[in-house]
Amino acid sequence: MRVLICEDSVLLREGLVRLLEDAGHEVVAALADASDLDDTVTETAPDLCILDVRLPPTRTDEGIRAALRLRAADAELPILVLSQYVEERYAADLIAGRGGALGYLLKDRVADVAEFLQTVEQIAGGSTVFDPEVVAQLLSRRTQDDRMQRLTDRESTVLALIAEGKSNQAIAQTLYITEGSVEKHITSVFQKLDLEQDESGNRRVLAALAHIAHSGDSPQAGENR
């Protein structure tokens, strides 16, 4: 796997390079800021970009805004945001926007190297992975509770299965109903959760995150469309 890193902390940046290379991956670039990020991504064509949120010169939101630019240029580029902070405004835009695999992990909560490497590979392979604390900050429990009360018992069950990463076919088999019925339930869930239609499948991810925030479960890597 070809990985690009954009991280201003030299110790963390070099540590990530060593960690990924020791695991057999190729680090095509390791940048200290986002000034040359877009051009470097075009030149190196990485399979995954790992970005910090706060980068020079202001160290506020350069990294996550760069992630939005990269997504605008290539909607299918897998991105892992690795940061000490949840930048709520742009993080929500990144999740809601059109795009493929996405991860958002908090540095302080990455405690196991093997698990981190597995997560990196999952995201590069097409999964969506969020730290539970990121979910908690992006989706307030009160708002989600209000929306969840709109769902019928069957819709809540379907949503829980979506959050487990199950496909429509798998949900139909689990509940002994037709795929057409599953699609109707999912459409109703989207409407009741106020999730607007798009072509990227991110409504499914957002619905799963809403369920996670409401139930307190940990997010799982899985299908995002």
PDB file of C-alpha atoms in Angstrom:
ATOM      1  CA  MET A   1       0.000   0.000   0.000  1.00  0.00           C
ATOM      2  CA  ARG A   2       1.251   3.472  -0.917  1.00  0.00           C
ATOM      3  CA  VAL A   3       0.709   6.006   1.866  1.00  0.00           C
ATOM      4  CA  LEU A   4       1.111   9.783   2.029  1.00  0.00           C
ATOM      5  CA  ILE A   5       1.525  11.410   5.456  1.00  0.00           C
ATOM      6  CA  CYS A   6       0.948  15.073   6.302  1.00  0.00           C
ATOM      7  CA  GLU A   7       1.859  15.723   9.949  1.00  0.00           C
ATOM      8  CA  ASP A   8       3.719  18.682  11.432  1.00  0.00           C
ATOM      9  CA  SER A   9       5.160  16.865  14.461  1.00  0.00           C
ATOM     10  CA  VAL A  10       8.502  15.505  13.270  1.00  0.00           C
ATOM     11  CA  LEU A  11       8.555  12.771  15.916  1.00  0.00           C
ATOM     12  CA  LEU A  12       5.079  11.504  15.035  1.00  0.00           C
ATOM     13  CA  ARG A  13       5.678  11.900  11.307  1.00  0.00           C
ATOM     14  CA  GLU A  14       8.904   9.892  11.367  1.00  0.00           C
ATOM     15  CA  GLY A  15       7.334   7.396  13.744  1.00  0.00           C
ATOM     16  CA  LEU A  16       4.476   6.803  11.324  1.00  0.00           C
ATOM     17  CA  VAL A  17       6.921   6.408   8.444  1.00  0.00           C
ATOM     18  CA  ARG A  18       8.899   3.777  10.350  1.00  0.00           C
ATOM     19  CA  LEU A  19       5.789   1.994  11.562  1.00  0.00           C
ATOM     20  CA  LEU A  20       4.218   1.768   8.113  1.00  0.00           C
ATOM     21  CA  GLU A  21       7.423   0.769   6.361  1.00  0.00           C
ATOM     22  CA  ASP A  22       8.139  -1.920   8.940  1.00  0.00           C
ATOM     23  CA  ALA A  23       4.655  -3.277   8.202  1.00  0.00           C
ATOM     24  CA  GLY A  24       5.538  -3.549   4.508  1.00  0.00           C
ATOM     25  CA  HIS A  25       3.886  -0.398   3.195  1.00  0.00           C
ATOM     26  CA  GLU A  26       5.485   2.303   1.042  1.00  0.00           C
ATOM     27  CA  VAL A  27       5.439   5.894   2.290  1.00  0.00           C
ATOM     28  CA  VAL A  28       5.448   7.941  -0.909  1.00  0.00           C
ATOM     29  CA  ALA A  29       5.709  11.305   0.895  1.00  0.00           C
ATOM     30  CA  ALA A  30       5.906  12.637   4.456  1.00  0.00           C
ATOM     31  CA  LEU A  31       5.002  16.325   4.564  1.00  0.00           C
ATOM     32  CA  ALA A  32       5.264  18.782   7.448  1.00  0.00           C
ATOM     33  CA  ASP A  33       2.486  21.068   6.140  1.00  0.00           C
ATOM     34  CA  ALA A  34      -0.213  21.167   3.481  1.00  0.00           C
ATOM     35  CA  SER A  35       1.419  23.741   1.182  1.00  0.00           C
ATOM     36  CA  ASP A  36       2.459  21.123  -1.410  1.00  0.00           C
ATOM     37  CA  LEU A  37      -0.070  18.480  -0.470  1.00  0.00           C
ATOM     38  CA  ASP A  38      -2.374  18.685  -3.480  1.00  0.00           C
ATOM     39  CA  ASP A  39       0.462  18.569  -6.016  1.00  0.00           C
ATOM     40  CA  THR A  40       2.203  15.762  -4.145  1.00  0.00           C
ATOM     41  CA  VAL A  41      -0.962  13.668  -4.104  1.00  0.00           C
ATOM     42  CA  THR A  42      -1.310  14.160  -7.856  1.00  0.00           C
ATOM     43  CA  GLU A  43       2.337  13.213  -8.447  1.00  0.00           C
ATOM     44  CA  THR A  44       2.511  10.200  -6.132  1.00  0.00           C
ATOM     45  CA  ALA A  45      -1.050   8.768  -6.436  1.00  0.00           C
ATOM     46  CA  PRO A  46      -1.185   7.285  -2.914  1.00  0.00           C
ATOM     47  CA  ASP A  47      -3.634   4.572  -1.881  1.00  0.00           C
ATOM     48  CA  LEU A  48      -4.250   6.375   1.408  1.00  0.00           C
ATOM     49  CA  CYS A  49      -3.613   9.846   2.846  1.00  0.00           C
ATOM     50  CA  ILE A  50      -3.034  10.312   6.590  1.00  0.00           C
ATOM     51  CA  LEU A  51      -3.607  13.923   7.618  1.00  0.00           C
ATOM     52  CA  ASP A  52      -3.415  15.895  10.847  1.00  0.00           C
ATOM     53  CA  VAL A  53      -6.174  18.464  11.424  1.00  0.00           C
ATOM     54  CA  ARG A  54      -4.003  21.354  12.645  1.00  0.00           C
ATOM     55  CA  LEU A  55      -1.063  22.198  10.406  1.00  0.00           C
ATOM     56  CA  PRO A  56       1.171  25.229   9.821  1.00  0.00           C
ATOM     57  CA  PRO A  57       0.984  28.126   9.395  1.00  0.00           C
ATOM     58  CA  THR A  58      -2.024  28.785  11.674  1.00  0.00           C
ATOM     59  CA  ARG A  59      -2.341  25.298  13.181  1.00  0.00           C
ATOM     60  CA  THR A  60      -6.116  25.562  13.234  1.00  0.00           C
ATOM     61  CA  ASP A  61      -7.897  23.622  10.492  1.00  0.00           C
ATOM     62  CA  GLU A  62      -5.529  23.490   7.487  1.00  0.00           C
ATOM     63  CA  GLY A  63      -5.361  19.704   7.480  1.00  0.00           C
ATOM     64  CA  ILE A  64      -9.041  18.952   7.452  1.00  0.00           C
ATOM     65  CA  ARG A  65      -9.715  21.673   4.886  1.00  0.00           C
ATOM     66  CA  ALA A  66      -7.002  20.028   2.785  1.00  0.00           C
ATOM     67  CA  ALA A  67      -8.864  16.726   3.169  1.00  0.00           C
ATOM     68  CA  LEU A  68     -11.997  18.382   1.776  1.00  0.00           C
ATOM     69  CA  ARG A  69      -9.983  19.665  -1.202  1.00  0.00           C
ATOM     70  CA  LEU A  70      -8.565  16.221  -1.853  1.00  0.00           C
ATOM     71  CA  ARG A  71     -12.051  14.732  -1.744  1.00  0.00           C
ATOM     72  CA  ALA A  72     -13.288  17.351  -4.197  1.00  0.00           C
ATOM     73  CA  ALA A  73     -10.482  16.424  -6.585  1.00  0.00           C
ATOM     74  CA  ASP A  74     -10.797  12.642  -6.114  1.00  0.00           C
ATOM     75  CA  ALA A  75     -13.941  11.466  -4.352  1.00  0.00           C
ATOM     76  CA  GLU A  76     -12.661   7.903  -3.980  1.00  0.00           C
ATOM     77  CA  LEU A  77      -9.312   8.699  -2.330  1.00  0.00           C
ATOM     78  CA  PRO A  78      -9.221   6.999   1.110  1.00  0.00           C
ATOM     79  CA  ILE A  79      -8.391   9.484   3.867  1.00  0.00           C
ATOM     80  CA  LEU A  80      -7.505   8.976   7.511  1.00  0.00           C
ATOM     81  CA  VAL A  81      -7.688  12.060   9.716  1.00  0.00           C
ATOM     82  CA  LEU A  82      -5.378  11.475  12.692  1.00  0.00           C
ATOM     83  CA  SER A  83      -5.527  14.273  15.216  1.00  0.00           C
ATOM     84  CA  GLN A  84      -5.730  15.372  18.823  1.00  0.00           C
ATOM     85  CA  TYR A  85      -8.871  17.343  18.044  1.00  0.00           C
ATOM     86  CA  VAL A  86     -12.327  16.996  16.538  1.00  0.00           C
ATOM     87  CA  GLU A  87     -12.823  19.940  14.184  1.00  0.00           C
ATOM     88  CA  GLU A  88     -16.587  19.671  14.215  1.00  0.00           C
ATOM     89  CA  ARG A  89     -17.579  21.962  11.354  1.00  0.00           C
ATOM     90  CA  TYR A  90     -15.278  20.575   8.671  1.00  0.00           C
ATOM     91  CA  ALA A  91     -15.391  17.029  10.003  1.00  0.00           C
ATOM     92  CA  ALA A  92     -19.153  17.006   9.508  1.00  0.00           C
ATOM     93  CA  ASP A  93     -18.706  18.370   5.982  1.00  0.00           C
ATOM     94  CA  LEU A  94     -16.130  15.686   5.246  1.00  0.00           C
ATOM     95  CA  ILE A  95     -18.410  12.889   6.438  1.00  0.00           C
ATOM     96  CA  ALA A  96     -21.508  14.246   4.722  1.00  0.00           C
ATOM     97  CA  GLY A  97     -19.777  14.997   1.427  1.00  0.00           C
ATOM     98  CA  ARG A  98     -19.425  12.666  -1.483  1.00  0.00           C
ATOM     99  CA  GLY A  99     -16.538  10.280  -1.111  1.00  0.00           C
ATOM    100  CA  GLY A 100     -15.198   6.827  -0.440  1.00  0.00           C
ATOM    101  CA  ALA A 101     -13.407   5.335   2.554  1.00  0.00           C
ATOM    102  CA  LEU A 102     -12.815   7.627   5.511  1.00  0.00           C
ATOM    103  CA  GLY A 103     -11.379   7.423   9.006  1.00  0.00           C
ATOM    104  CA  TYR A 104     -11.092   9.837  11.916  1.00  0.00           C
ATOM    105  CA  LEU A 105      -8.976   8.748  14.884  1.00  0.00           C
ATOM    106  CA  LEU A 106      -7.810  10.681  17.922  1.00  0.00           C
ATOM    107  CA  LYS A 107      -4.068  10.376  18.566  1.00  0.00           C
ATOM    108  CA  ASP A 108      -4.402  10.096  22.330  1.00  0.00           C
ATOM    109  CA  ARG A 109      -6.766   7.152  21.971  1.00  0.00           C
ATOM    110  CA  VAL A 110      -4.586   5.076  19.616  1.00  0.00           C
ATOM    111  CA  ALA A 111      -3.157   2.623  22.130  1.00  0.00           C
ATOM    112  CA  ASP A 112      -2.374  -0.499  20.098  1.00  0.00           C
ATOM    113  CA  VAL A 113       0.028  -0.538  17.129  1.00  0.00           C
ATOM    114  CA  ALA A 114      -1.380  -3.698  15.557  1.00  0.00           C
ATOM    115  CA  GLU A 115      -4.919  -2.370  15.821  1.00  0.00           C
ATOM    116  CA  PHE A 116      -3.854   0.941  14.267  1.00  0.00           C
ATOM    117  CA  LEU A 117      -2.196  -0.821  11.328  1.00  0.00           C
ATOM    118  CA  GLN A 118      -5.297  -2.951  10.851  1.00  0.00           C
ATOM    119  CA  THR A 119      -7.443   0.196  10.827  1.00  0.00           C
ATOM    120  CA  VAL A 120      -5.160   1.813   8.233  1.00  0.00           C
ATOM    121  CA  GLU A 121      -5.517  -1.238   5.997  1.00  0.00           C
ATOM    122  CA  GLN A 122      -9.285  -1.310   6.481  1.00  0.00           C
ATOM    123  CA  ILE A 123      -9.657   2.307   5.410  1.00  0.00           C
ATOM    124  CA  ALA A 124      -7.376   1.817   2.415  1.00  0.00           C
ATOM    125  CA  GLY A 125      -9.533  -1.185   1.518  1.00  0.00           C
ATOM    126  CA  GLY A 126     -12.757   0.827   1.516  1.00  0.00           C
ATOM    127  CA  SER A 127     -14.042   0.815   5.104  1.00  0.00           C
ATOM    128  CA  THR A 128     -15.215   3.751   7.184  1.00  0.00           C
ATOM    129  CA  VAL A 129     -13.844   3.900  10.742  1.00  0.00           C
ATOM    130  CA  PHE A 130     -14.471   6.546  13.408  1.00  0.00           C
ATOM    131  CA  ASP A 131     -13.267   6.844  16.964  1.00  0.00           C
ATOM    132  CA  PRO A 132     -16.306   6.709  19.280  1.00  0.00           C
ATOM    133  CA  GLU A 133     -15.280  10.023  20.837  1.00  0.00           C
ATOM    134  CA  VAL A 134     -15.394  11.650  17.396  1.00  0.00           C
ATOM    135  CA  VAL A 135     -18.914  10.328  16.913  1.00  0.00           C
ATOM    136  CA  ALA A 136     -19.967  11.599  20.340  1.00  0.00           C
ATOM    137  CA  GLN A 137     -18.761  15.112  19.563  1.00  0.00           C
ATOM    138  CA  LEU A 138     -20.217  15.268  16.057  1.00  0.00           C
ATOM    139  CA  LEU A 139     -23.627  13.951  16.939  1.00  0.00           C
ATOM    140  CA  SER A 140     -25.222  15.326  20.096  1.00  0.00           C
ATOM    141  CA  ARG A 141     -27.189  12.713  22.005  1.00  0.00           C
ATOM    142  CA  ARG A 142     -30.196  14.993  22.482  1.00  0.00           C
ATOM    143  CA  THR A 143     -30.614  15.671  18.764  1.00  0.00           C
ATOM    144  CA  GLN A 144     -30.213  12.015  17.876  1.00  0.00           C
ATOM    145  CA  ASP A 145     -32.653  10.922  20.584  1.00  0.00           C
ATOM    146  CA  ASP A 146     -35.302  13.226  19.111  1.00  0.00           C
ATOM    147  CA  ARG A 147     -34.801  11.778  15.665  1.00  0.00           C
ATOM    148  CA  MET A 148     -34.659   8.169  16.854  1.00  0.00           C
ATOM    149  CA  GLN A 149     -38.076   8.534  18.450  1.00  0.00           C
ATOM    150  CA  ARG A 150     -39.521   8.948  14.964  1.00  0.00           C
ATOM    151  CA  LEU A 151     -38.515   5.400  13.950  1.00  0.00           C
ATOM    152  CA  THR A 152     -40.741   2.349  14.215  1.00  0.00           C
ATOM    153  CA  ASP A 153     -39.398  -0.750  15.966  1.00  0.00           C
ATOM    154  CA  ARG A 154     -38.725  -2.408  12.611  1.00  0.00           C
ATOM    155  CA  GLU A 155     -36.917   0.667  11.287  1.00  0.00           C
ATOM    156  CA  SER A 156     -34.785   0.784  14.431  1.00  0.00           C
ATOM    157  CA  THR A 157     -33.862  -2.869  13.932  1.00  0.00           C
ATOM    158  CA  VAL A 158     -32.917  -2.258  10.300  1.00  0.00           C
ATOM    159  CA  LEU A 159     -30.814   0.740  11.321  1.00  0.00           C
ATOM    160  CA  ALA A 160     -28.993  -1.313  13.958  1.00  0.00           C
ATOM    161  CA  LEU A 161     -28.130  -3.902  11.298  1.00  0.00           C
ATOM    162  CA  ILE A 162     -26.886  -1.150   8.985  1.00  0.00           C
ATOM    163  CA  ALA A 163     -24.620   0.033  11.814  1.00  0.00           C
ATOM    164  CA  GLU A 164     -23.208  -3.501  12.016  1.00  0.00           C
ATOM    165  CA  GLY A 165     -22.143  -3.168   8.373  1.00  0.00           C
ATOM    166  CA  LYS A 166     -24.718  -5.547   6.904  1.00  0.00           C
ATOM    167  CA  SER A 167     -25.790  -5.268   3.274  1.00  0.00           C
ATOM    168  CA  ASN A 168     -29.437  -5.059   2.238  1.00  0.00           C
ATOM    169  CA  GLN A 169     -29.341  -8.742   1.297  1.00  0.00           C
ATOM    170  CA  ALA A 170     -27.914  -9.718   4.690  1.00  0.00           C
ATOM    171  CA  ILE A 171     -30.545  -7.619   6.491  1.00  0.00           C
ATOM    172  CA  ALA A 172     -33.306  -9.295   4.486  1.00  0.00           C
ATOM    173  CA  GLN A 173     -31.977 -12.736   5.390  1.00  0.00           C
ATOM    174  CA  THR A 174     -31.644 -11.814   9.073  1.00  0.00           C
ATOM    175  CA  LEU A 175     -35.201 -10.462   9.330  1.00  0.00           C
ATOM    176  CA  TYR A 176     -36.783 -12.966   6.902  1.00  0.00           C
ATOM    177  CA  ILE A 177     -38.158 -10.221   4.678  1.00  0.00           C
ATOM    178  CA  THR A 178     -37.596  -9.269   1.045  1.00  0.00           C
ATOM    179  CA  GLU A 179     -34.830  -6.923  -0.090  1.00  0.00           C
ATOM    180  CA  GLY A 180     -37.577  -4.658  -1.421  1.00  0.00           C
ATOM    181  CA  SER A 181     -38.997  -4.351   2.084  1.00  0.00           C
ATOM    182  CA  VAL A 182     -35.526  -3.592   3.438  1.00  0.00           C
ATOM    183  CA  GLU A 183     -35.095  -0.814   0.867  1.00  0.00           C
ATOM    184  CA  LYS A 184     -38.448   0.706   1.880  1.00  0.00           C
ATOM    185  CA  HIS A 185     -37.485   0.637   5.559  1.00  0.00           C
ATOM    186  CA  ILE A 186     -34.103   2.237   4.810  1.00  0.00           C
ATOM    187  CA  THR A 187     -35.707   4.971   2.718  1.00  0.00           C
ATOM    188  CA  SER A 188     -38.059   5.711   5.605  1.00  0.00           C
ATOM    189  CA  VAL A 189     -35.133   5.785   8.062  1.00  0.00           C
ATOM    190  CA  PHE A 190     -33.278   8.289   5.886  1.00  0.00           C
ATOM    191  CA  GLN A 191     -36.346  10.508   5.675  1.00  0.00           C
ATOM    192  CA  LYS A 192     -37.022  10.431   9.418  1.00  0.00           C
ATOM    193  CA  LEU A 193     -33.358  11.193  10.210  1.00  0.00           C
ATOM    194  CA  ASP A 194     -33.452  14.163   7.808  1.00  0.00           C
ATOM    195  CA  LEU A 195     -30.693  12.721   5.618  1.00  0.00           C
ATOM    196  CA  GLU A 196     -30.846  14.193   2.133  1.00  0.00           C
ATOM    197  CA  GLN A 197     -30.439  11.974  -0.891  1.00  0.00           C
ATOM    198  CA  ASP A 198     -27.012  11.757  -2.530  1.00  0.00           C
ATOM    199  CA  GLU A 199     -25.209   9.458  -4.954  1.00  0.00           C
ATOM    200  CA  SER A 200     -22.257   8.498  -2.748  1.00  0.00           C
ATOM    201  CA  GLY A 201     -23.929   6.269  -0.160  1.00  0.00           C
ATOM    202  CA  ASN A 202     -22.871   8.482   2.732  1.00  0.00           C
ATOM    203  CA  ARG A 203     -26.455   8.622   4.032  1.00  0.00           C
ATOM    204  CA  ARG A 204     -25.915   5.036   5.119  1.00  0.00           C
ATOM    205  CA  VAL A 205     -22.784   5.999   7.049  1.00  0.00           C
ATOM    206  CA  LEU A 206     -24.497   8.994   8.668  1.00  0.00           C
ATOM    207  CA  ALA A 207     -27.491   6.875   9.656  1.00  0.00           C
ATOM    208  CA  ALA A 208     -25.168   4.321  11.248  1.00  0.00           C
ATOM    209  CA  LEU A 209     -23.357   7.069  13.141  1.00  0.00           C
ATOM    210  CA  ALA A 210     -26.678   8.404  14.398  1.00  0.00           C
ATOM    211  CA  HIS A 211     -27.518   4.947  15.731  1.00  0.00           C
ATOM    212  CA  ILE A 212     -24.088   4.663  17.371  1.00  0.00           C
ATOM    213  CA  ALA A 213     -24.410   8.032  19.071  1.00  0.00           C
ATOM    214  CA  HIS A 214     -27.876   7.130  20.341  1.00  0.00           C
ATOM    215  CA  SER A 215     -27.065   3.619  21.553  1.00  0.00           C
ATOM    216  CA  GLY A 216     -23.546   4.274  22.848  1.00  0.00           C
ATOM    217  CA  ASP A 217     -22.123   1.374  20.812  1.00  0.00           C
ATOM    218  CA  SER A 218     -18.631   1.553  19.328  1.00  0.00           C
ATOM    219  CA  PRO A 219     -18.407   2.148  15.558  1.00  0.00           C
ATOM    220  CA  GLN A 220     -17.428  -0.851  13.494  1.00  0.00           C
ATOM    221  CA  ALA A 221     -15.631  -0.976  10.191  1.00  0.00           C
ATOM    222  CA  GLY A 222     -17.955  -2.232   7.505  1.00  0.00           C
ATOM    223  CA  GLU A 223     -19.840  -1.521   4.329  1.00  0.00           C
ATOM    224  CA  ASN A 224     -20.582   2.124   3.686  1.00  0.00           C
ATOM    225  CA  ARG A 225     -22.978   1.770   0.866  1.00  0.00           C
TER     226      ARG A 225
END
